[in-house]
Short mmCIF file of N, CA and C and ligand atoms in Angstrom, two decimals:
data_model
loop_
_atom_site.label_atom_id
_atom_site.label_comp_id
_atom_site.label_asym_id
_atom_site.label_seq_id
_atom_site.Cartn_x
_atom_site.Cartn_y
_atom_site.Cartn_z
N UNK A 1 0.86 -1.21 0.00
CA UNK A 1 0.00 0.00 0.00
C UNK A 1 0.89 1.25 0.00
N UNK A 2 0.44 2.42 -0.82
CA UNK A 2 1.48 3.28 -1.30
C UNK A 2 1.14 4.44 0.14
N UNK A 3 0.98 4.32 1.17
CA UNK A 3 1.21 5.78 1.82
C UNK A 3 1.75 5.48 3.05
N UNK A 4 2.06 6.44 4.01
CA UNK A 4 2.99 6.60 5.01
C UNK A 4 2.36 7.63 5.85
N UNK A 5 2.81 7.54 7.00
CA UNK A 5 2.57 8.32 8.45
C UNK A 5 3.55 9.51 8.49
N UNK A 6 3.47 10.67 8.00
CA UNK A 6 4.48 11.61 8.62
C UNK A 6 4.22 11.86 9.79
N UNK A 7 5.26 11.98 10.59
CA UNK A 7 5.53 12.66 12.06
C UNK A 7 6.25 14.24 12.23
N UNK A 8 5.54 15.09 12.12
CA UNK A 8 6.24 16.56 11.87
C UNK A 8 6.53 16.60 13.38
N UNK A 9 7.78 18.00 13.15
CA UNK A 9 7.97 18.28 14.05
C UNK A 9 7.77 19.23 14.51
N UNK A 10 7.44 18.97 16.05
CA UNK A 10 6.84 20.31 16.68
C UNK A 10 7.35 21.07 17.65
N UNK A 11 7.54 22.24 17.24
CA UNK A 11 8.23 23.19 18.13
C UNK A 11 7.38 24.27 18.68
N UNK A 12 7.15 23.96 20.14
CA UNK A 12 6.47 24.21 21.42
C UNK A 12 6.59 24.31 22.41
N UNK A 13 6.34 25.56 23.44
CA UNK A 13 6.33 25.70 24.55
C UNK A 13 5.43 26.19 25.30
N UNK A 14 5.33 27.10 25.99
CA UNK A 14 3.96 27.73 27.11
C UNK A 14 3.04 28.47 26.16
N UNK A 15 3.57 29.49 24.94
CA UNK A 15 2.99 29.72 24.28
C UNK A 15 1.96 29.08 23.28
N UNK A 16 2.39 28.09 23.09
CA UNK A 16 1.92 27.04 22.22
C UNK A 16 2.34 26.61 21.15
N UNK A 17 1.99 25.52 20.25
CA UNK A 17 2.75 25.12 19.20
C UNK A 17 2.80 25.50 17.68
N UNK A 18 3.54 24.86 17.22
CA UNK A 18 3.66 25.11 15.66
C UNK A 18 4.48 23.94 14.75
N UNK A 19 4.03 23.56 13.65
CA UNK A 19 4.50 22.71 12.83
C UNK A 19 4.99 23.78 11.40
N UNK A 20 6.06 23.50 10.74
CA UNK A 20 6.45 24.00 9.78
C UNK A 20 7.15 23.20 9.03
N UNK A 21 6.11 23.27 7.62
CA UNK A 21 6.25 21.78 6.55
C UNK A 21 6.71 23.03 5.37
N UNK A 22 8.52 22.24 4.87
CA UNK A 22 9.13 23.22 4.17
C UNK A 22 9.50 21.31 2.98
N UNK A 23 9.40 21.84 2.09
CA UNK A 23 10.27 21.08 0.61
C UNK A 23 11.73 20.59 1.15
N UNK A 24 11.94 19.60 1.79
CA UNK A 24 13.11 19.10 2.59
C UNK A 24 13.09 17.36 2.77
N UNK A 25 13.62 17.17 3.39
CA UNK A 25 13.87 15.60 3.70
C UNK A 25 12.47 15.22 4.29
N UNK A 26 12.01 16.20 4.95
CA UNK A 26 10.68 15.33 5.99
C UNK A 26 9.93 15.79 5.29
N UNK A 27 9.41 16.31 4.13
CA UNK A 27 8.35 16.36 3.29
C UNK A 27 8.91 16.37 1.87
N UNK A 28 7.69 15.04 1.50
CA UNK A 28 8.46 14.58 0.10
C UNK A 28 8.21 15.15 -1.37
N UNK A 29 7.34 16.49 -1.34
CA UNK A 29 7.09 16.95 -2.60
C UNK A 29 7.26 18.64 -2.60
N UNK A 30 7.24 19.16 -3.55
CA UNK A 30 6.72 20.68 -3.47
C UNK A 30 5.68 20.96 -3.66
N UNK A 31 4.77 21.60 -2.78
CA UNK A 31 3.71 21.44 -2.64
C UNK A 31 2.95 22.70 -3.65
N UNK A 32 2.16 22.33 -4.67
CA UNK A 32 1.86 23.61 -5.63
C UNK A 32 0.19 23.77 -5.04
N UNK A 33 -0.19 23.24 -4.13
CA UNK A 33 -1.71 23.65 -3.75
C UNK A 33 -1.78 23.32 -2.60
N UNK A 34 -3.02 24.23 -1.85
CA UNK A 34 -3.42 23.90 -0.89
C UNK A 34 -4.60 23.72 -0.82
N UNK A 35 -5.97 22.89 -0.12
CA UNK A 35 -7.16 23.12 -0.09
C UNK A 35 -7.29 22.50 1.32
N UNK A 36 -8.27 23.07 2.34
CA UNK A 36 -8.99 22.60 3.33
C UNK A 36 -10.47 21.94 3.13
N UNK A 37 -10.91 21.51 4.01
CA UNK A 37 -12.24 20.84 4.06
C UNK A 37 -12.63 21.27 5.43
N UNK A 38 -14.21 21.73 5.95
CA UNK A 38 -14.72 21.52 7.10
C UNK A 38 -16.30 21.82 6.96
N UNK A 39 -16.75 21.72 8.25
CA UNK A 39 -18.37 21.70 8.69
C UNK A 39 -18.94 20.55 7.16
N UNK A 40 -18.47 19.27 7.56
CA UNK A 40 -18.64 18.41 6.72
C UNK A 40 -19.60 17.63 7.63
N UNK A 41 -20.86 16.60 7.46
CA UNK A 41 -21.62 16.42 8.12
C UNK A 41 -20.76 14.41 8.42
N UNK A 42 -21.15 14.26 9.83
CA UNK A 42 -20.38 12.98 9.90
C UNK A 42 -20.37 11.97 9.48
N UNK A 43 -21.54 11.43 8.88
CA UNK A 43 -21.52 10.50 7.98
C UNK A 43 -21.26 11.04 6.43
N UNK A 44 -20.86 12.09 6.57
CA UNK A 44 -20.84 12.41 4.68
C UNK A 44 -19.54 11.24 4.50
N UNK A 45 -19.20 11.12 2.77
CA UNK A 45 -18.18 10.30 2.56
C UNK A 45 -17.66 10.60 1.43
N UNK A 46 -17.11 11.56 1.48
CA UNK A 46 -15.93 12.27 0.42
C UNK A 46 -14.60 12.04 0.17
N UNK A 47 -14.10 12.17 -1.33
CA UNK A 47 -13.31 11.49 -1.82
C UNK A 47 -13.71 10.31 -3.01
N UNK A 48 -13.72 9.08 -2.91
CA UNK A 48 -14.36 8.24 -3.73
C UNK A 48 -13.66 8.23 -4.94
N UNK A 49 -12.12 8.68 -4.96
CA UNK A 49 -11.79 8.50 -6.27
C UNK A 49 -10.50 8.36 -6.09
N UNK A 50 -9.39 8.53 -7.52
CA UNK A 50 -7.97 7.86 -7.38
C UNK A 50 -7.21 9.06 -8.46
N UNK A 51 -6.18 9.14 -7.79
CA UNK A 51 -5.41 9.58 -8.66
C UNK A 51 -4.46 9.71 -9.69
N UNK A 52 -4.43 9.86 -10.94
CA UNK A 52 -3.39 9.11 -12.02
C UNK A 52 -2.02 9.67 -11.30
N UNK A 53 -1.49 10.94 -11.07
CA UNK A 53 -0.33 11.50 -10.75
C UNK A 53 0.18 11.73 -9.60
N UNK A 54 -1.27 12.78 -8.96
CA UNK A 54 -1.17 13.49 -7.91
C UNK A 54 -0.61 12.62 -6.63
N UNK A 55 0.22 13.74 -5.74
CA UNK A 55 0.21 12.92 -4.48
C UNK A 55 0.05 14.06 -3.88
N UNK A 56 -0.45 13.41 -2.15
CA UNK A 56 -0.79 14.64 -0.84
C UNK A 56 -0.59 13.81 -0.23
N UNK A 57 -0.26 15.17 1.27
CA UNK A 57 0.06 14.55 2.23
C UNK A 57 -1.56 15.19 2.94
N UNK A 58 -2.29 15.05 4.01
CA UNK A 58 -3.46 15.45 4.62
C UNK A 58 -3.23 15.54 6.15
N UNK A 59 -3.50 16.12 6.27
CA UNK A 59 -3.45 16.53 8.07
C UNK A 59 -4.51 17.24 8.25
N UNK A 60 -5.05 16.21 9.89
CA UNK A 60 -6.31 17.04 10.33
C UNK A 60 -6.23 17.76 11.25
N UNK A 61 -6.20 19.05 10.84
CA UNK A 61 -5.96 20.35 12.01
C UNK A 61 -6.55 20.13 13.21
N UNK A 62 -7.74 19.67 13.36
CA UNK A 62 -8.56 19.70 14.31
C UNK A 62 -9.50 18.67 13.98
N UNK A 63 -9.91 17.76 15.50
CA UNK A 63 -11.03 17.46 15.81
C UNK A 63 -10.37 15.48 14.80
N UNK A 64 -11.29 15.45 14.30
CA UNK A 64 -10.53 13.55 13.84
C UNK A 64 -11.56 13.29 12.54
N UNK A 65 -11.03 12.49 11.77
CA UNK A 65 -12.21 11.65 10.57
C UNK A 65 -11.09 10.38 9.93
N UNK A 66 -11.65 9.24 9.45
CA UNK A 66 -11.11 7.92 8.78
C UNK A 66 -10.83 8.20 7.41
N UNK A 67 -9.73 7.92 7.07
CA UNK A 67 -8.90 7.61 5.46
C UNK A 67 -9.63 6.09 5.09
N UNK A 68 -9.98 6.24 4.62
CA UNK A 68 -10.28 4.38 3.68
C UNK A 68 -9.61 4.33 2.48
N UNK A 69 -8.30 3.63 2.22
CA UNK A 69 -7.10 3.66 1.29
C UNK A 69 -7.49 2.30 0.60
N UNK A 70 -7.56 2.24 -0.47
CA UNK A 70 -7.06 0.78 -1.13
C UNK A 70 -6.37 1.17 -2.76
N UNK A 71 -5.44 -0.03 -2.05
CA UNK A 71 -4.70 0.00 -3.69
C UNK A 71 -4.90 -1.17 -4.76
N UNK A 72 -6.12 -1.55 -4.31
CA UNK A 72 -6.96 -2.54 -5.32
C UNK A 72 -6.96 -4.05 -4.86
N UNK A 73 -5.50 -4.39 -3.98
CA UNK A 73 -5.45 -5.31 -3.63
C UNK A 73 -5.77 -5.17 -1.65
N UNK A 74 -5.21 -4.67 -1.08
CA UNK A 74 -5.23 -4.03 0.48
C UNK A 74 -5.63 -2.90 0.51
N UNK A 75 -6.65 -2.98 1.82
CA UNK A 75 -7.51 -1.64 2.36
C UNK A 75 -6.78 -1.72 3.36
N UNK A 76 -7.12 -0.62 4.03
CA UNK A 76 -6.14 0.42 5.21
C UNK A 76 -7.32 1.21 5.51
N UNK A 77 -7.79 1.50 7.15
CA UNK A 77 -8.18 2.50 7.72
C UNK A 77 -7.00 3.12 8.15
N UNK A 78 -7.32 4.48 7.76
CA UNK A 78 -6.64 5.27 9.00
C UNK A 78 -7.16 6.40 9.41
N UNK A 79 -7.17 7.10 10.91
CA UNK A 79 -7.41 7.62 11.85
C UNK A 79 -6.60 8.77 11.64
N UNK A 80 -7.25 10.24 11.14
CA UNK A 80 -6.50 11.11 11.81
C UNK A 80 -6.65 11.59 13.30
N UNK A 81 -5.84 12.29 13.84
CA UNK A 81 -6.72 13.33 14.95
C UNK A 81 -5.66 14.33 15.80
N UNK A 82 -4.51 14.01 14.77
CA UNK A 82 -3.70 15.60 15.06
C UNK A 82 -3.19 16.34 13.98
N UNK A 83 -2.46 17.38 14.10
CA UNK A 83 -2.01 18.36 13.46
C UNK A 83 -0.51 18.01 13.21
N UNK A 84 -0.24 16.69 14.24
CA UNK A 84 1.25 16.49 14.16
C UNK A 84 1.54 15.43 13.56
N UNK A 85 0.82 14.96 12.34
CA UNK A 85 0.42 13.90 11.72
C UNK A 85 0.31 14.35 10.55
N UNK A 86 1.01 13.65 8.99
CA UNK A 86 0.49 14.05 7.57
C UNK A 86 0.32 12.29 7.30
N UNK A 87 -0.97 12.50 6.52
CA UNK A 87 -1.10 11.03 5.77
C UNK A 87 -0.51 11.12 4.20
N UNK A 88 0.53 10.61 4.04
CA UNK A 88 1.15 10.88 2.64
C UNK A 88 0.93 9.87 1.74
N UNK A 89 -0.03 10.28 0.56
CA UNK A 89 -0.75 9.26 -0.33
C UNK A 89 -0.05 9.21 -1.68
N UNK A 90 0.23 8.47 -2.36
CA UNK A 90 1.05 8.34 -3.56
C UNK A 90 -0.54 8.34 -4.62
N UNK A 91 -0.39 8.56 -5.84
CA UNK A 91 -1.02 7.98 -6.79
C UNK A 91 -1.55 6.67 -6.65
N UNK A 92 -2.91 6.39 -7.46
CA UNK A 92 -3.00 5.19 -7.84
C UNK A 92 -3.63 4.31 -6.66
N UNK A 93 -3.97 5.37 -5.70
CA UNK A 93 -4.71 4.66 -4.60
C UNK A 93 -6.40 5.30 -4.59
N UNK A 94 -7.19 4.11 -4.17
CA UNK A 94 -8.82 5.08 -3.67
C UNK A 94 -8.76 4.99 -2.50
N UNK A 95 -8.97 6.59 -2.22
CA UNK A 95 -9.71 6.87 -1.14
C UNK A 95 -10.71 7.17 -0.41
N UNK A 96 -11.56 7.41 0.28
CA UNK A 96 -12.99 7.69 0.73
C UNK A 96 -12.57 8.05 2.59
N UNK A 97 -13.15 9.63 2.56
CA UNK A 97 -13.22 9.87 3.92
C UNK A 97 -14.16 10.04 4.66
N UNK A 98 -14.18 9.92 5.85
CA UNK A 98 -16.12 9.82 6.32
C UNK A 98 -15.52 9.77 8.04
N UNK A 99 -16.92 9.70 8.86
CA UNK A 99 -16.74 9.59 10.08
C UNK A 99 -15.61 11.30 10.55
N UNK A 100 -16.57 12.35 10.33
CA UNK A 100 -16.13 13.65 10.42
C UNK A 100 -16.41 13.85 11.63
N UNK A 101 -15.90 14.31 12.62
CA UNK A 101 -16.17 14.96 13.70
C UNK A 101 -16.83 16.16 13.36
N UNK A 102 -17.67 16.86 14.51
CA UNK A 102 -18.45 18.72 14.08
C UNK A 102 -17.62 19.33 13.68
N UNK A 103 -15.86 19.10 14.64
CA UNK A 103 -15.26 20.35 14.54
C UNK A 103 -13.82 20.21 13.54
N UNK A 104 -13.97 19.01 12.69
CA UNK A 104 -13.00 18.50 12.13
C UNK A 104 -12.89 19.38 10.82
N UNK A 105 -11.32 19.65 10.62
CA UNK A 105 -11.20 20.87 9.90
C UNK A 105 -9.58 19.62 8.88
N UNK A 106 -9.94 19.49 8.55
CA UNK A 106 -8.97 18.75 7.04
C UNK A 106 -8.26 19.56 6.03
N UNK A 107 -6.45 19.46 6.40
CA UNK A 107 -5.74 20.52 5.20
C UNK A 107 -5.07 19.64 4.21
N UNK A 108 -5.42 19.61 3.15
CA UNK A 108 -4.46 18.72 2.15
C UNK A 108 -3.23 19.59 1.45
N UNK A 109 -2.17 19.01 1.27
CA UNK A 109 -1.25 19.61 0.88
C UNK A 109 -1.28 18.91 -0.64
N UNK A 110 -0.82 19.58 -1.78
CA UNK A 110 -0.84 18.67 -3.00
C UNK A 110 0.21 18.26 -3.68
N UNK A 111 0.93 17.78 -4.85
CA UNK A 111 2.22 17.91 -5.41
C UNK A 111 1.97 18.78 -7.36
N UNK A 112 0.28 18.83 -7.34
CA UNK A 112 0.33 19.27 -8.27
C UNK A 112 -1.19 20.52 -8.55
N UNK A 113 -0.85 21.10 -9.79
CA UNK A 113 -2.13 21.87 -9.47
C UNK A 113 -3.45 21.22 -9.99
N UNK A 114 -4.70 21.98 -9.33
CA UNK A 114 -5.84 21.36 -9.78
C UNK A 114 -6.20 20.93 -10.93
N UNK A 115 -6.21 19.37 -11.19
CA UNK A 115 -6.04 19.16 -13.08
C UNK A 115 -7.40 18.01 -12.65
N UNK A 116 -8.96 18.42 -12.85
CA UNK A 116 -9.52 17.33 -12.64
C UNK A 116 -9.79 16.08 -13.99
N UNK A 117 -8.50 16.07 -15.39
CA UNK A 117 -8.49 14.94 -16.16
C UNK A 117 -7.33 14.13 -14.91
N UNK A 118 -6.95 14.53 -13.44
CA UNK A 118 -5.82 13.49 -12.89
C UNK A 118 -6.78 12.41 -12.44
N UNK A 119 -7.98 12.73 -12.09
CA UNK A 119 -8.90 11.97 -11.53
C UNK A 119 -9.62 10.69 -11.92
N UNK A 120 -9.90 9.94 -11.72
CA UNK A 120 -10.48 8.36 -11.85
C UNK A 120 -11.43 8.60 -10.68
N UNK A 121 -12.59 8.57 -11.36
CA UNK A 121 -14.19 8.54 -10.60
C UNK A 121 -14.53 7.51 -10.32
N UNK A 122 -14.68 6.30 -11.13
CA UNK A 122 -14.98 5.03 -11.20
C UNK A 122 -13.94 4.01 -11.11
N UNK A 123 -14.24 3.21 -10.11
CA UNK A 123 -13.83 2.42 -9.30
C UNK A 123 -13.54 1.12 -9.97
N UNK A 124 -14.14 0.74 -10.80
CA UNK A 124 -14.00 -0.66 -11.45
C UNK A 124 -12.87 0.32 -12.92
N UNK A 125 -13.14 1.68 -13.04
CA UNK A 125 -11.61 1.81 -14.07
C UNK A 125 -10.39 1.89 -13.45
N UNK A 126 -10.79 2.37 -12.58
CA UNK A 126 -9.52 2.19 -10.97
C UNK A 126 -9.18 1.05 -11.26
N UNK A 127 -9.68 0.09 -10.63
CA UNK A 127 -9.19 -1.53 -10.93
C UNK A 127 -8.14 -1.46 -12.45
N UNK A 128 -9.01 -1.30 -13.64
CA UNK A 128 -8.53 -1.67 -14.75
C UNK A 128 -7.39 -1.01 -14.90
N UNK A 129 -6.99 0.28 -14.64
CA UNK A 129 -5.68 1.12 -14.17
C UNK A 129 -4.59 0.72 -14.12
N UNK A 130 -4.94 -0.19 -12.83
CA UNK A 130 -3.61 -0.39 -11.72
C UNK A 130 -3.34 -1.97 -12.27
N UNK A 131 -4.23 -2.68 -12.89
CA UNK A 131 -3.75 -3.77 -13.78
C UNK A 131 -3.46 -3.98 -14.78
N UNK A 132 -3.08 -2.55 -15.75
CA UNK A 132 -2.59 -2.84 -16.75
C UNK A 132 -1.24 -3.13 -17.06
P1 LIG B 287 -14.08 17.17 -4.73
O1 LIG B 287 -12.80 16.73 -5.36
O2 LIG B 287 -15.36 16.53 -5.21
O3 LIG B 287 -13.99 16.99 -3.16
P2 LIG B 287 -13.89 15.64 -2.28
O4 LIG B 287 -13.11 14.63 -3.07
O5 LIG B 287 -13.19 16.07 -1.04
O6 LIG B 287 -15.28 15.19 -1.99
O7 LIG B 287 -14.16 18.74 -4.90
C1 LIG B 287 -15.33 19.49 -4.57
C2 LIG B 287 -15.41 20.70 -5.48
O8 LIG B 287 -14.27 21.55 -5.30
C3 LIG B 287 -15.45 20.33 -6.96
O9 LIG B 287 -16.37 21.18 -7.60
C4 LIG B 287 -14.05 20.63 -7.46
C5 LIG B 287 -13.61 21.75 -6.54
N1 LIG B 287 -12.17 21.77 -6.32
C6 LIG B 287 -11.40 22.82 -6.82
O10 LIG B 287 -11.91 23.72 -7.51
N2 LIG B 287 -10.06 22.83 -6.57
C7 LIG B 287 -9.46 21.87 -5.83
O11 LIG B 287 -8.23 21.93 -5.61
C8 LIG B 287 -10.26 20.79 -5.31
C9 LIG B 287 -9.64 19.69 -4.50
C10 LIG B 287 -11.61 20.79 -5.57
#
C-alpha cells in the first residue's frame, strides 16, 4: 500500500505550538496547492476516487475523521486526529473519507495543481488502471 505516516515536528512551549512543513527531507514533494475541508456532516463520505499523478500529504488540524485507502489489492483505515500527523498518499490509490467529527477541519497539501483529467471517478476503471 502506497502511503505513510508523517511525524512533523513540533516546536512548542507555554505559548503554544507550531509545525512547519518546508520542501526538505521530511516532506516529500513541493507542494503547488493547498485546499482545506470543514463543517462536513459525519456520515458524509468524500473522496471516492484515485489519482493518475497526484500525491498529498493530509493533516487534520482539528477534531478527527477515517482515510479508507485501497490499492486494489489491500484496504487500510486510518485515523487522523492531530495536526502532528500528515497522511502521505502516492497515486493510484482510492480513497474515501467519512466519520467527520463537528469540529474536524482537514488541510491537504498537494504535489500538483488542480487538473480534474488526474482523476479516476470510477472504481471498477480504478481496478482496470492499476492492472494494466
Ligand atoms: P471534490 O474533489 O469533489 O472533493 P472531495 O473529493 O473532497 O469530496 O471537490 C469538490 C469541489 O471543489 C469540486 O467542484 C471541485 C472543486 N475543487 C477545486 O476547484 N479545486 C481543488 O483543488 C479541489 C480539491 C476541488
Amino acid at each position: 500500500m502506497k502511503y505513510s505516516i508523517l511525524n512533523f515536528s513540533v516546536h512548542g512551549d507555554h505559548n503554544g505550538k507550531l509545525v512547519a512543513l518546508e520542501k526538505n527531507e521530511d516532506f516529500p514533494f513541493e507542494i503547488k496547492r493547498v485546499y482545506y475541508i470543514w463543517d462536513t456532516a459525519h456520515d458524509a463520505v468524500r473522496g471516492k476516487h484515485a489519482h493518475k499523478h497526484l500525491e498529498q500529504v493530509i493533516v487534520c488540524m482539528r477534531g478527527s475523521c477515517d482515510f479508507i485507502l485501497d490499492d486494489g489489492h489491500d484496504k487500510a483505515t486510518v485515523h487522523l486526529d492531530s495536526p502532528t500527523y500528515g497522511l502521505y498518499i502516492k497515486n493510484n490509490i482510492w480513497r474515501e473519507f467519512t466519520n467527520f467529527s463537528d469540529d474536524c477541519v482537514v488541510m491537504v497539501l498537494a504535489s500538483e495543481h488542480y487538473n480534474p483529467a488526474d482523476y479516476i471517478h470510477d472504481y471498477d476503471e480504478f481496478l482496470k488502471s492499476i492492472n494494466k
